[in-house]
Amino acid sequence: MTEDAADRHNTPPSRHTVLDIHAHWYPADWLKLFERDGPAEGAKLERKGSGYTIRTERIVNAFDEEFVDLGLRLAGMDRQRVDVHALSLTAPMVYWASPDSDSRSRQAYNDAAAAAHVAYPNRFVGLAMLPMQAPDLALKELERAAKLPGCAECISRRMSTRRPR
């Protein structure tokens, strides 16, 4: 992305702010972690052209590069006249892995959301991912994520999509 395009994408809106609070996003670093750690957890990432498919024991989710690349996302936001995206991870969220992999997964996502906010503070805020299936870890990550730039809220599911081991 050129510097002019980056400046345009980071310009505060001149009208009422349009906020999309349901903006699913897969950070590239999170996908690399999923691709690396997934097979040991019964999960995998498949890539075909500009498309991706995530497979776990219970979930299959397909998406394209606009769910990954911030430049493409910004262009889509501009086309749709959306000023701000509240970024959230979607299925399988952080519930696909054992506690060690899950810890790396949620930290990778939360750190990437903070980096997106730092790069485009007027365009992105993050919804922190918390492992609600492990309340002690959820509290620890909430305390850590609350200190990250651009962490506006947290998102969680009531139930894990992962079978207990």
Coordinates of C-alpha atoms in Angstrom, one line a residue:
M1 CA 0.0 0.0 0.0
T2 CA 1.4 3.4 -0.9
E3 CA 1.9 6.1 1.7
D4 CA -0.9 8.2 0.2
A5 CA -3.3 5.3 0.4
A6 CA -2.3 4.6 4.0
D7 CA -2.9 8.2 4.9
R8 CA -6.3 8.2 3.1
H9 CA -7.3 5.0 5.0
N10 CA -6.3 6.5 8.3
T11 CA -8.1 9.8 7.9
P12 CA -10.8 10.4 10.5
P13 CA -14.3 10.5 9.1
S14 CA -15.9 13.9 8.3
R15 CA -19.5 12.7 8.8
H16 CA -21.1 10.5 11.5
T17 CA -18.9 7.5 12.2
V18 CA -20.1 4.2 10.7
L19 CA -18.9 1.3 12.9
D20 CA -19.1 -2.3 11.9
I21 CA -19.0 -4.2 15.2
H22 CA -19.2 -7.6 13.5
A23 CA -16.0 -7.6 11.4
H24 CA -14.4 -11.1 11.3
W25 CA -10.7 -11.1 10.7
Y26 CA -8.0 -13.8 10.5
P27 CA -4.6 -12.1 11.1
A28 CA -1.8 -13.7 8.9
D29 CA 0.3 -14.5 12.0
W30 CA -2.7 -16.3 13.6
L31 CA -3.2 -18.3 10.4
K32 CA 0.5 -19.3 10.4
L33 CA 0.2 -20.4 14.0
F34 CA -3.0 -22.4 13.1
E35 CA -1.3 -24.0 10.2
R36 CA 1.7 -24.9 12.3
D37 CA -0.1 -26.1 15.5
G38 CA -3.3 -27.3 13.9
P39 CA -2.3 -30.8 12.8
A40 CA -1.3 -31.8 16.4
E41 CA -4.8 -30.7 17.5
G42 CA -6.7 -32.4 14.6
A43 CA -7.1 -29.2 12.7
K44 CA -5.7 -27.9 9.4
L45 CA -5.6 -24.9 7.1
E46 CA -6.0 -25.4 3.4
R47 CA -5.0 -22.7 0.9
K48 CA -6.3 -22.5 -2.7
G49 CA -5.6 -19.4 -4.8
S50 CA -6.8 -16.4 -2.7
G51 CA -9.0 -18.6 -0.6
Y52 CA -8.6 -20.4 2.7
T53 CA -10.5 -23.2 4.5
I54 CA -10.1 -24.0 8.2
R55 CA -11.0 -27.5 9.3
T56 CA -11.3 -28.7 12.9
E57 CA -13.1 -31.7 14.4
R58 CA -16.4 -29.8 14.4
I59 CA -16.0 -26.7 12.2
V60 CA -15.3 -26.0 8.6
N61 CA -15.0 -22.3 7.6
A62 CA -14.0 -20.9 4.2
F63 CA -13.0 -17.3 3.5
D64 CA -11.0 -15.2 1.1
E65 CA -8.0 -12.8 1.4
E66 CA -10.2 -9.9 2.4
F67 CA -10.6 -11.6 5.7
V68 CA -6.8 -11.6 6.1
D69 CA -5.2 -8.6 4.3
L70 CA -5.8 -5.2 6.0
G71 CA -5.2 -3.3 2.7
L72 CA -8.0 -5.3 1.0
R73 CA -10.2 -4.8 4.1
L74 CA -9.6 -1.1 4.1
A75 CA -10.5 -0.9 0.4
G76 CA -13.7 -2.9 1.1
M77 CA -14.5 -0.6 4.0
D78 CA -14.1 2.4 1.8
R79 CA -16.4 0.9 -0.9
Q80 CA -19.1 0.2 1.7
R81 CA -18.5 3.6 3.5
V82 CA -17.6 2.0 6.8
D83 CA -15.3 4.0 8.9
V84 CA -14.3 1.6 11.7
H85 CA -14.2 -2.1 12.0
A86 CA -14.3 -3.8 15.4
L87 CA -12.1 -6.8 14.5
S88 CA -13.1 -10.2 15.9
L89 CA -11.9 -13.6 15.2
T90 CA -14.5 -16.1 13.9
A91 CA -14.8 -19.8 13.9
P92 CA -13.0 -21.7 15.4
M93 CA -12.0 -18.7 17.5
V94 CA -9.5 -19.8 20.1
Y95 CA -11.3 -23.0 21.1
W96 CA -9.7 -25.5 18.7
A97 CA -6.6 -26.3 20.7
S98 CA -5.1 -27.6 23.9
P99 CA -4.3 -25.0 26.6
D100 CA -0.7 -24.4 25.3
S101 CA -1.7 -23.9 21.7
D102 CA -4.8 -22.0 22.8
S103 CA -2.6 -19.6 24.8
R104 CA -0.4 -18.9 21.7
S105 CA -3.5 -18.6 19.5
R106 CA -5.3 -16.0 21.6
Q107 CA -2.2 -14.0 22.2
A108 CA -1.3 -14.0 18.5
Y109 CA -4.8 -12.8 17.7
N110 CA -4.9 -10.1 20.4
D111 CA -1.4 -8.8 19.5
A112 CA -2.3 -8.7 15.8
A113 CA -5.5 -6.7 16.5
A114 CA -3.5 -4.2 18.6
A115 CA -0.9 -3.9 15.8
A116 CA -3.8 -3.3 13.3
H117 CA -5.1 -0.5 15.6
V118 CA -1.6 1.0 15.9
A119 CA -1.2 1.0 12.1
Y120 CA -4.7 2.5 11.5
P121 CA -6.0 4.0 14.8
N122 CA -8.9 5.7 13.2
R123 CA -10.1 2.5 11.3
F124 CA -9.6 -0.5 13.6
V125 CA -10.2 -1.5 17.2
G126 CA -9.9 -5.0 18.5
L127 CA -12.2 -7.3 20.3
A128 CA -9.9 -9.4 22.5
M129 CA -10.3 -13.2 22.4
L130 CA -10.6 -15.0 25.7
P131 CA -10.6 -18.7 26.4
M132 CA -13.8 -18.9 28.4
Q133 CA -13.4 -22.7 28.7
A134 CA -10.5 -22.0 31.1
P135 CA -11.6 -19.1 33.4
D136 CA -8.2 -18.7 35.0
L137 CA -6.5 -18.3 31.6
A138 CA -9.4 -16.0 30.5
L139 CA -8.8 -13.7 33.4
K140 CA -5.0 -13.6 32.8
E141 CA -5.5 -12.8 29.1
L142 CA -8.2 -10.2 29.8
E143 CA -5.7 -8.4 32.1
R144 CA -3.0 -8.6 29.5
A145 CA -5.2 -7.6 26.5
A146 CA -6.8 -4.7 28.4
K147 CA -3.3 -3.0 28.3
L148 CA -3.0 -3.4 24.5
P149 CA -3.6 -0.4 22.3
G150 CA -7.0 -0.4 20.6
C151 CA -8.5 -3.2 22.7
A152 CA -12.1 -2.0 22.9
E153 CA -13.9 -5.0 24.3
C154 CA -13.6 -8.7 24.5
I155 CA -15.5 -11.5 22.8
S156 CA -16.2 -14.9 23.9
R157 CA -18.6 -17.8 23.4
R158 CA -20.5 -19.5 26.2
M159 CA -19.5 -22.9 25.1
S160 CA -16.3 -24.4 23.7
T161 CA -16.5 -25.8 20.1
R162 CA -13.8 -28.2 21.2
R163 CA -14.5 -31.6 22.9
P164 CA -12.9 -31.9 26.4
R165 CA -9.9 -34.2 26.5

